[in-house]
Each structure stands twice: as C-alpha cells, then as structure tokens.
C-alpha cells in the first residue's frame, strides 16, 4: 500500500513564526503536491513538484514556499505565518507514467490541521 | 480552463436508500474525472475515475458514476446507503497537460446517513 505520512496531525503557531510542514511518501513517486483544504472551497493546490529540486506554483502559492531535496520528502514552508493560513494542509503523491505522462490518481496523507493565533 | 461544481454542500439520506451526489464540470479539453472520499480524520481516498473509456464507471464500495458529455456532468450514485458512507465526497477534474497536469477539486459534499 502507498503510504503518505505528514509530520504532525495538529499544529498551533503564532503569527509571524516560520512553520515547516513535512511530508514523506514511501512508494517512489515522482510527483508530490501540497494542498490546503477549507470548508466549502474543496482542496486548492499550493505547490507541486515533479522531480527532486523542481517545483511549480499551484493556484495559491502566495505566502508559501517548498523544498524537495530528496525524492520521498516534500516540505511546505510558511515564511511568516498569518492567521489567514489557518487551515488543513494535505500532502499527496502520484506516479509519473512512461513518456512523462502523469498518473492523475493521487495518494493523500492524513493532513495537518494548522492553527495560527 | 477547468472548473468543477458540486451542486449540494450537504446530503442527508436514510440507511438503505439511494445516494446521489451531483457534479458538473467545465473543461476546454477532454477531461479526466474522479471522485474522492474523505472519512473523518482520514486522508482522501480515490473512489473511481473516468479517463475516456466506458462512460459508466464502477468504483469501490458499490459506488458508480456516469460521464455525460452533453450535460457536462459526472454524478455519483449508490443504490443503497450504508452508515459507513458518511463522509465528505469531492468531484475532481483535470484536462491533463493542457491544465499543467493539475487537478481541480469541487467544494465537497458532506453525506449524512441516518439509521
């Protein structure tokens, strides 16, 4: 079974703090993703990565950065946390198929509920 | 451009009765469509996917969905609800490379199953 793990289930941080959210997958997937989930808005893509040291902006990258130094690990960084970043953060991974095509079936971690006070 | 609209934010059904979750999509290209389920305190799990093969797609746990291009819909159904179906469901669309290989999620439908 594919397993995607996230470093914390719940996190409480203060405004202005630098926050690191870690994600690790154990199935050798090339692609990794960070989403935030808010009620009524579904999941919105923050950043994704299709290879080590590669990153692409998603739909809402402002206020976030990412790091992918190893294939299995993808980190989301909030440089200076703000209250509007209080949310559920979900990490996902997927396989890259032959000829560079993406598998659109993504495997999700359990999420980190971040509260910024 | 791609988008997806889930027409009901909440659905309440009695155990043993049919479930219908409605989803409409917009895509400039031939889309791939998915339904994911999220049980409380769990990650999202793929229920089923449509990728331009059969228009009636069967998934796990007795769910199925029908792709209707003329109606731009991909509604999810189950003939008989079970208590374990209580969860949040997300309809998802992608136009593939044309959309930068990104998925777009609907707002979610929360299903309540009454005994």
PDB file of N, CA and C in Angstrom, chain A residues 29-101:
ATOM      1  N   UNK A  29       7.258   7.677  -5.718  1.00  0.00           N
ATOM      2  CA  UNK A  29       6.515   8.517  -6.658  1.00  0.00           C
ATOM      3  C   UNK A  29       7.329   9.741  -7.041  1.00  0.00           C
ATOM      4  N   UNK A  30       7.248  10.112  -8.333  1.00  0.00           N
ATOM      5  CA  UNK A  30       7.969  11.291  -8.795  1.00  0.00           C
ATOM      6  C   UNK A  30       7.276  12.598  -8.385  1.00  0.00           C
ATOM      7  N   UNK A  31       5.948  12.583  -8.393  1.00  0.00           N
ATOM      8  CA  UNK A  31       5.191  13.821  -8.213  1.00  0.00           C
ATOM      9  C   UNK A  31       4.693  13.956  -6.774  1.00  0.00           C
ATOM     10  N   UNK A  32       4.829  15.150  -6.233  1.00  0.00           N
ATOM     11  CA  UNK A  32       4.292  15.423  -4.899  1.00  0.00           C
ATOM     12  C   UNK A  32       3.612  16.782  -4.898  1.00  0.00           C
ATOM     13  N   UNK A  33       2.622  16.921  -4.024  1.00  0.00           N
ATOM     14  CA  UNK A  33       1.719  18.068  -4.044  1.00  0.00           C
ATOM     15  C   UNK A  33       1.422  18.541  -2.615  1.00  0.00           C
ATOM     16  N   UNK A  34       1.204  19.842  -2.482  1.00  0.00           N
ATOM     17  CA  UNK A  34       0.665  20.409  -1.254  1.00  0.00           C
ATOM     18  C   UNK A  34      -0.625  21.150  -1.577  1.00  0.00           C
ATOM     19  N   UNK A  35      -1.663  20.813  -0.800  1.00  0.00           N
ATOM     20  CA  UNK A  35      -2.963  21.464  -0.913  1.00  0.00           C
ATOM     21  C   UNK A  35      -3.346  22.054   0.440  1.00  0.00           C
ATOM     22  N   UNK A  36      -4.226  23.040   0.412  1.00  0.00           N
ATOM     23  CA  UNK A  36      -4.931  23.409   1.624  1.00  0.00           C
ATOM     24  C   UNK A  36      -6.419  23.171   1.419  1.00  0.00           C
ATOM     25  N   UNK A  37      -7.061  22.743   2.502  1.00  0.00           N
ATOM     26  CA  UNK A  37      -8.479  22.399   2.446  1.00  0.00           C
ATOM     27  C   UNK A  37      -9.247  23.296   3.385  1.00  0.00           C
ATOM     28  N   UNK A  38     -10.206  24.014   2.845  1.00  0.00           N
ATOM     29  CA  UNK A  38     -11.051  24.901   3.632  1.00  0.00           C
ATOM     30  C   UNK A  38     -12.513  24.587   3.346  1.00  0.00           C
ATOM     31  N   UNK A  39     -13.366  24.682   4.353  1.00  0.00           N
ATOM     32  CA  UNK A  39     -14.786  24.322   4.176  1.00  0.00           C
ATOM     33  C   UNK A  39     -15.422  25.072   3.005  1.00  0.00           C
ATOM     34  N   UNK A  40     -16.099  24.321   2.151  1.00  0.00           N
ATOM     35  CA  UNK A  40     -16.798  24.909   1.022  1.00  0.00           C
ATOM     36  C   UNK A  40     -15.923  25.238  -0.173  1.00  0.00           C
ATOM     37  N   UNK A  41     -14.616  25.202   0.007  1.00  0.00           N
ATOM     38  CA  UNK A  41     -13.693  25.533  -1.088  1.00  0.00           C
ATOM     39  C   UNK A  41     -12.990  24.306  -1.641  1.00  0.00           C
ATOM     40  N   UNK A  42     -13.205  23.155  -1.064  1.00  0.00           N
ATOM     41  CA  UNK A  42     -12.519  21.957  -1.521  1.00  0.00           C
ATOM     42  C   UNK A  42     -11.026  22.049  -1.241  1.00  0.00           C
ATOM     43  N   UNK A  43     -10.231  21.433  -2.099  1.00  0.00           N
ATOM     44  CA  UNK A  43      -8.774  21.484  -1.984  1.00  0.00           C
ATOM     45  C   UNK A  43      -8.239  22.453  -3.026  1.00  0.00           C
ATOM     46  N   UNK A  44      -7.303  23.259  -2.598  1.00  0.00           N
ATOM     47  CA  UNK A  44      -6.654  24.186  -3.527  1.00  0.00           C
ATOM     48  C   UNK A  44      -5.159  23.921  -3.527  1.00  0.00           C
ATOM     49  N   UNK A  45      -4.592  23.871  -4.731  1.00  0.00           N
ATOM     50  CA  UNK A  45      -3.195  23.492  -4.892  1.00  0.00           C
ATOM     51  C   UNK A  45      -2.279  24.663  -4.567  1.00  0.00           C
ATOM     52  N   UNK A  46      -1.317  24.412  -3.682  1.00  0.00           N
ATOM     53  CA  UNK A  46      -0.377  25.462  -3.291  1.00  0.00           C
ATOM     54  C   UNK A  46       0.888  25.378  -4.163  1.00  0.00           C
ATOM     55  N   UNK A  47       1.537  24.231  -4.132  1.00  0.00           N
ATOM     56  CA  UNK A  47       2.734  23.965  -4.931  1.00  0.00           C
ATOM     57  C   UNK A  47       2.752  22.487  -5.285  1.00  0.00           C
ATOM     58  N   UNK A  48       3.468  22.167  -6.348  1.00  0.00           N
ATOM     59  CA  UNK A  48       3.751  20.773  -6.612  1.00  0.00           C
ATOM     60  C   UNK A  48       5.156  20.616  -7.166  1.00  0.00           C
ATOM     61  N   UNK A  49       5.613  19.378  -7.169  1.00  0.00           N
ATOM     62  CA  UNK A  49       6.970  19.076  -7.612  1.00  0.00           C
ATOM     63  C   UNK A  49       6.929  17.781  -8.402  1.00  0.00           C
ATOM     64  N   UNK A  50       7.575  17.784  -9.574  1.00  0.00           N
ATOM     65  CA  UNK A  50       7.590  16.563 -10.377  1.00  0.00           C
ATOM     66  C   UNK A  50       8.971  15.908 -10.415  1.00  0.00           C
ATOM     67  N   UNK A  51       9.880  16.460  -9.606  1.00  0.00           N
ATOM     68  CA  UNK A  51      11.203  15.840  -9.527  1.00  0.00           C
ATOM     69  C   UNK A  51      11.963  16.504  -8.383  1.00  0.00           C
ATOM     70  N   UNK A  52      13.024  15.852  -7.954  1.00  0.00           N
ATOM     71  CA  UNK A  52      13.862  16.437  -6.908  1.00  0.00           C
ATOM     72  C   UNK A  52      14.355  17.817  -7.355  1.00  0.00           C
ATOM     73  N   UNK A  53      14.293  18.752  -6.428  1.00  0.00           N
ATOM     74  CA  UNK A  53      14.738  20.134  -6.625  1.00  0.00           C
ATOM     75  C   UNK A  53      13.886  20.908  -7.643  1.00  0.00           C
ATOM     76  N   UNK A  54      12.825  20.301  -8.141  1.00  0.00           N
ATOM     77  CA  UNK A  54      11.920  21.012  -9.050  1.00  0.00           C
ATOM     78  C   UNK A  54      10.659  21.392  -8.291  1.00  0.00           C
ATOM     79  N   UNK A  55      10.087  22.547  -8.649  1.00  0.00           N
ATOM     80  CA  UNK A  55       8.840  22.968  -8.029  1.00  0.00           C
ATOM     81  C   UNK A  55       8.053  23.814  -9.021  1.00  0.00           C
ATOM     82  N   UNK A  56       6.749  23.746  -8.876  1.00  0.00           N
ATOM     83  CA  UNK A  56       5.857  24.534  -9.717  1.00  0.00           C
ATOM     84  C   UNK A  56       4.812  25.183  -8.826  1.00  0.00           C
ATOM     85  N   UNK A  57       4.469  26.424  -9.115  1.00  0.00           N
ATOM     86  CA  UNK A  57       3.416  27.086  -8.360  1.00  0.00           C
ATOM     87  C   UNK A  57       2.067  26.496  -8.712  1.00  0.00           C
ATOM     88  N   UNK A  58       1.252  26.376  -7.680  1.00  0.00           N
ATOM     89  CA  UNK A  58      -0.120  25.966  -7.897  1.00  0.00           C
ATOM     90  C   UNK A  58      -1.013  27.184  -8.040  1.00  0.00           C
ATOM     91  N   UNK A  59      -2.210  27.077  -7.532  1.00  0.00           N
ATOM     92  CA  UNK A  59      -3.183  28.156  -7.686  1.00  0.00           C
ATOM     93  C   UNK A  59      -3.085  29.225  -6.600  1.00  0.00           C
ATOM     94  N   UNK A  60      -2.541  28.868  -5.439  1.00  0.00           N
ATOM     95  CA  UNK A  60      -2.469  29.829  -4.331  1.00  0.00           C
ATOM     96  C   UNK A  60      -1.096  29.763  -3.647  1.00  0.00           C
ATOM     97  N   UNK A  61      -0.016  30.110  -4.337  1.00  0.00           N
ATOM     98  CA  UNK A  61       1.321  29.967  -3.749  1.00  0.00           C
ATOM     99  C   UNK A  61       1.746  31.099  -2.811  1.00  0.00           C
ATOM    100  N   UNK A  62       0.999  32.190  -2.800  1.00  0.00           N
ATOM    101  CA  UNK A  62       1.443  33.369  -2.045  1.00  0.00           C
ATOM    102  C   UNK A  62       1.541  33.057  -0.556  1.00  0.00           C
ATOM    103  N   UNK A  63       2.675  33.414   0.018  1.00  0.00           N
ATOM    104  CA  UNK A  63       2.894  33.205   1.449  1.00  0.00           C
ATOM    105  C   UNK A  63       3.497  31.857   1.785  1.00  0.00           C
ATOM    106  N   UNK A  64       3.743  31.045   0.744  1.00  0.00           N
ATOM    107  CA  UNK A  64       4.289  29.708   0.949  1.00  0.00           C
ATOM    108  C   UNK A  64       5.535  29.504   0.093  1.00  0.00           C
ATOM    109  N   UNK A  65       6.382  28.585   0.522  1.00  0.00           N
ATOM    110  CA  UNK A  65       7.459  28.086  -0.325  1.00  0.00           C
ATOM    111  C   UNK A  65       7.581  26.590  -0.056  1.00  0.00           C
ATOM    112  N   UNK A  66       8.366  25.911  -0.894  1.00  0.00           N
ATOM    113  CA  UNK A  66       8.522  24.466  -0.745  1.00  0.00           C
ATOM    114  C   UNK A  66       9.973  24.085  -0.955  1.00  0.00           C
ATOM    115  N   UNK A  67      10.263  22.859  -0.528  1.00  0.00           N
ATOM    116  CA  UNK A  67      11.606  22.324  -0.700  1.00  0.00           C
ATOM    117  C   UNK A  67      11.494  20.837  -0.982  1.00  0.00           C
ATOM    118  N   UNK A  68      12.250  20.394  -1.996  1.00  0.00           N
ATOM    119  CA  UNK A  68      12.292  18.962  -2.272  1.00  0.00           C
ATOM    120  C   UNK A  68      13.737  18.573  -2.550  1.00  0.00           C
ATOM    121  N   UNK A  69      14.421  18.178  -1.505  1.00  0.00           N
ATOM    122  CA  UNK A  69      15.830  17.785  -1.592  1.00  0.00           C
ATOM    123  C   UNK A  69      15.992  16.299  -1.865  1.00  0.00           C
ATOM    124  N   UNK A  70      14.990  15.510  -1.460  1.00  0.00           N
ATOM    125  CA  UNK A  70      15.011  14.068  -1.712  1.00  0.00           C
ATOM    126  C   UNK A  70      13.691  13.669  -2.344  1.00  0.00           C
ATOM    127  N   UNK A  71      13.726  12.603  -3.105  1.00  0.00           N
ATOM    128  CA  UNK A  71      12.543  12.193  -3.865  1.00  0.00           C
ATOM    129  C   UNK A  71      11.356  11.913  -2.959  1.00  0.00           C
ATOM    130  N   UNK A  72      11.597  11.334  -1.799  1.00  0.00           N
ATOM    131  CA  UNK A  72      10.493  10.905  -0.947  1.00  0.00           C
ATOM    132  C   UNK A  72       9.955  12.003  -0.036  1.00  0.00           C
ATOM    133  N   UNK A  73      10.585  13.145   0.012  1.00  0.00           N
ATOM    134  CA  UNK A  73      10.232  14.159   1.003  1.00  0.00           C
ATOM    135  C   UNK A  73       9.926  15.498   0.340  1.00  0.00           C
ATOM    136  N   UNK A  74       8.822  16.109   0.762  1.00  0.00           N
ATOM    137  CA  UNK A  74       8.394  17.388   0.193  1.00  0.00           C
ATOM    138  C   UNK A  74       7.929  18.257   1.350  1.00  0.00           C
ATOM    139  N   UNK A  75       8.584  19.387   1.532  1.00  0.00           N
ATOM    140  CA  UNK A  75       8.303  20.251   2.674  1.00  0.00           C
ATOM    141  C   UNK A  75       7.586  21.510   2.230  1.00  0.00           C
ATOM    142  N   UNK A  76       6.624  21.920   3.027  1.00  0.00           N
ATOM    143  CA  UNK A  76       5.920  23.187   2.824  1.00  0.00           C
ATOM    144  C   UNK A  76       6.370  24.149   3.913  1.00  0.00           C
ATOM    145  N   UNK A  77       6.710  25.364   3.510  1.00  0.00           N
ATOM    146  CA  UNK A  77       7.236  26.357   4.449  1.00  0.00           C
ATOM    147  C   UNK A  77       6.353  27.589   4.432  1.00  0.00           C
ATOM    148  N   UNK A  78       5.928  27.999   5.605  1.00  0.00           N
ATOM    149  CA  UNK A  78       5.245  29.273   5.759  1.00  0.00           C
ATOM    150  C   UNK A  78       6.271  30.232   6.339  1.00  0.00           C
ATOM    151  N   UNK A  79       6.740  31.154   5.525  1.00  0.00           N
ATOM    152  CA  UNK A  79       7.862  32.008   5.928  1.00  0.00           C
ATOM    153  C   UNK A  79       7.514  32.868   7.146  1.00  0.00           C
ATOM    154  N   UNK A  80       6.318  33.382   7.193  1.00  0.00           N
ATOM    155  CA  UNK A  80       5.861  34.204   8.313  1.00  0.00           C
ATOM    156  C   UNK A  80       4.358  33.953   8.458  1.00  0.00           C
ATOM    157  N   UNK A  81       4.019  33.041   9.344  1.00  0.00           N
ATOM    158  CA  UNK A  81       2.635  32.577   9.422  1.00  0.00           C
ATOM    159  C   UNK A  81       1.674  33.717   9.738  1.00  0.00           C
ATOM    160  N   UNK A  82       0.517  33.646   9.103  1.00  0.00           N
ATOM    161  CA  UNK A  82      -0.532  34.628   9.367  1.00  0.00           C
ATOM    162  C   UNK A  82      -1.832  33.888   9.678  1.00  0.00           C
ATOM    163  N   UNK A  83      -2.758  34.593  10.319  1.00  0.00           N
ATOM    164  CA  UNK A  83      -3.997  33.941  10.740  1.00  0.00           C
ATOM    165  C   UNK A  83      -4.803  33.404   9.554  1.00  0.00           C
ATOM    166  N   UNK A  84      -4.674  34.028   8.381  1.00  0.00           N
ATOM    167  CA  UNK A  84      -5.426  33.518   7.220  1.00  0.00           C
ATOM    168  C   UNK A  84      -4.813  32.259   6.632  1.00  0.00           C
ATOM    169  N   UNK A  85      -3.733  31.776   7.231  1.00  0.00           N
ATOM    170  CA  UNK A  85      -3.155  30.497   6.835  1.00  0.00           C
ATOM    171  C   UNK A  85      -3.607  29.365   7.762  1.00  0.00           C
ATOM    172  N   UNK A  86      -4.490  29.669   8.697  1.00  0.00           N
ATOM    173  CA  UNK A  86      -5.116  28.623   9.498  1.00  0.00           C
ATOM    174  C   UNK A  86      -5.961  27.755   8.576  1.00  0.00           C
ATOM    175  N   UNK A  87      -5.643  26.464   8.527  1.00  0.00           N
ATOM    176  CA  UNK A  87      -6.296  25.589   7.562  1.00  0.00           C
ATOM    177  C   UNK A  87      -5.848  24.155   7.793  1.00  0.00           C
ATOM    178  N   UNK A  88      -6.456  23.243   7.007  1.00  0.00           N
ATOM    179  CA  UNK A  88      -5.987  21.863   6.934  1.00  0.00           C
ATOM    180  C   UNK A  88      -5.063  21.768   5.716  1.00  0.00           C
ATOM    181  N   UNK A  89      -3.882  21.204   5.912  1.00  0.00           N
ATOM    182  CA  UNK A  89      -2.908  21.062   4.825  1.00  0.00           C
ATOM    183  C   UNK A  89      -2.751  19.586   4.489  1.00  0.00           C
ATOM    184  N   UNK A  90      -2.917  19.282   3.218  1.00  0.00           N
ATOM    185  CA  UNK A  90      -2.837  17.905   2.743  1.00  0.00           C
ATOM    186  C   UNK A  90      -1.698  17.756   1.746  1.00  0.00           C
ATOM    187  N   UNK A  91      -0.943  16.701   1.941  1.00  0.00           N
ATOM    188  CA  UNK A  91       0.121  16.343   1.021  1.00  0.00           C
ATOM    189  C   UNK A  91      -0.342  15.155   0.195  1.00  0.00           C
ATOM    190  N   UNK A  92       0.102  15.075  -1.047  1.00  0.00           N
ATOM    191  CA  UNK A  92      -0.259  13.956  -1.911  1.00  0.00           C
ATOM    192  C   UNK A  92       0.919  13.605  -2.806  1.00  0.00           C
ATOM    193  N   UNK A  93       0.884  12.379  -3.318  1.00  0.00           N
ATOM    194  CA  UNK A  93       1.910  11.978  -4.283  1.00  0.00           C
ATOM    195  C   UNK A  93       1.256  11.193  -5.416  1.00  0.00           C
ATOM    196  N   UNK A  94       1.945  11.147  -6.545  1.00  0.00           N
ATOM    197  CA  UNK A  94       1.449  10.340  -7.672  1.00  0.00           C
ATOM    198  C   UNK A  94       2.630   9.905  -8.526  1.00  0.00           C
ATOM    199  N   UNK A  95       2.339   8.917  -9.354  1.00  0.00           N
ATOM    200  CA  UNK A  95       3.362   8.312 -10.195  1.00  0.00           C
ATOM    201  C   UNK A  95       3.493   9.069 -11.499  1.00  0.00           C
ATOM    202  N   UNK A  96       4.686   9.125 -12.047  1.00  0.00           N
ATOM    203  CA  UNK A  96       4.831   9.584 -13.426  1.00  0.00           C
ATOM    204  C   UNK A  96       4.914   8.343 -14.304  1.00  0.00           C
ATOM    205  N   UNK A  97       4.049   8.293 -15.305  1.00  0.00           N
ATOM    206  CA  UNK A  97       3.991   7.123 -16.180  1.00  0.00           C
ATOM    207  C   UNK A  97       5.076   7.210 -17.247  1.00  0.00           C
ATOM    208  N   UNK A  98       5.100   6.226 -18.096  1.00  0.00           N
ATOM    209  CA  UNK A  98       6.047   6.250 -19.220  1.00  0.00           C
ATOM    210  C   UNK A  98       5.808   7.468 -20.097  1.00  0.00           C
ATOM    211  N   UNK A  99       6.815   7.899 -20.782  1.00  0.00           N
ATOM    212  CA  UNK A  99       6.756   9.029 -21.717  1.00  0.00           C
ATOM    213  C   UNK A  99       6.347  10.323 -21.021  1.00  0.00           C
ATOM    214  N   UNK A 100       6.606  10.372 -19.712  1.00  0.00           N
ATOM    215  CA  UNK A 100       6.373  11.618 -18.993  1.00  0.00           C
ATOM    216  C   UNK A 100       4.935  11.913 -18.652  1.00  0.00           C
ATOM    217  N   UNK A 101       4.021  11.018 -19.003  1.00  0.00           N
ATOM    218  CA  UNK A 101       2.627  11.283 -18.653  1.00  0.00           C
ATOM    219  C   UNK A 101       2.416  11.142 -17.150  1.00  0.00           C
TER     220      UNK A 101
END
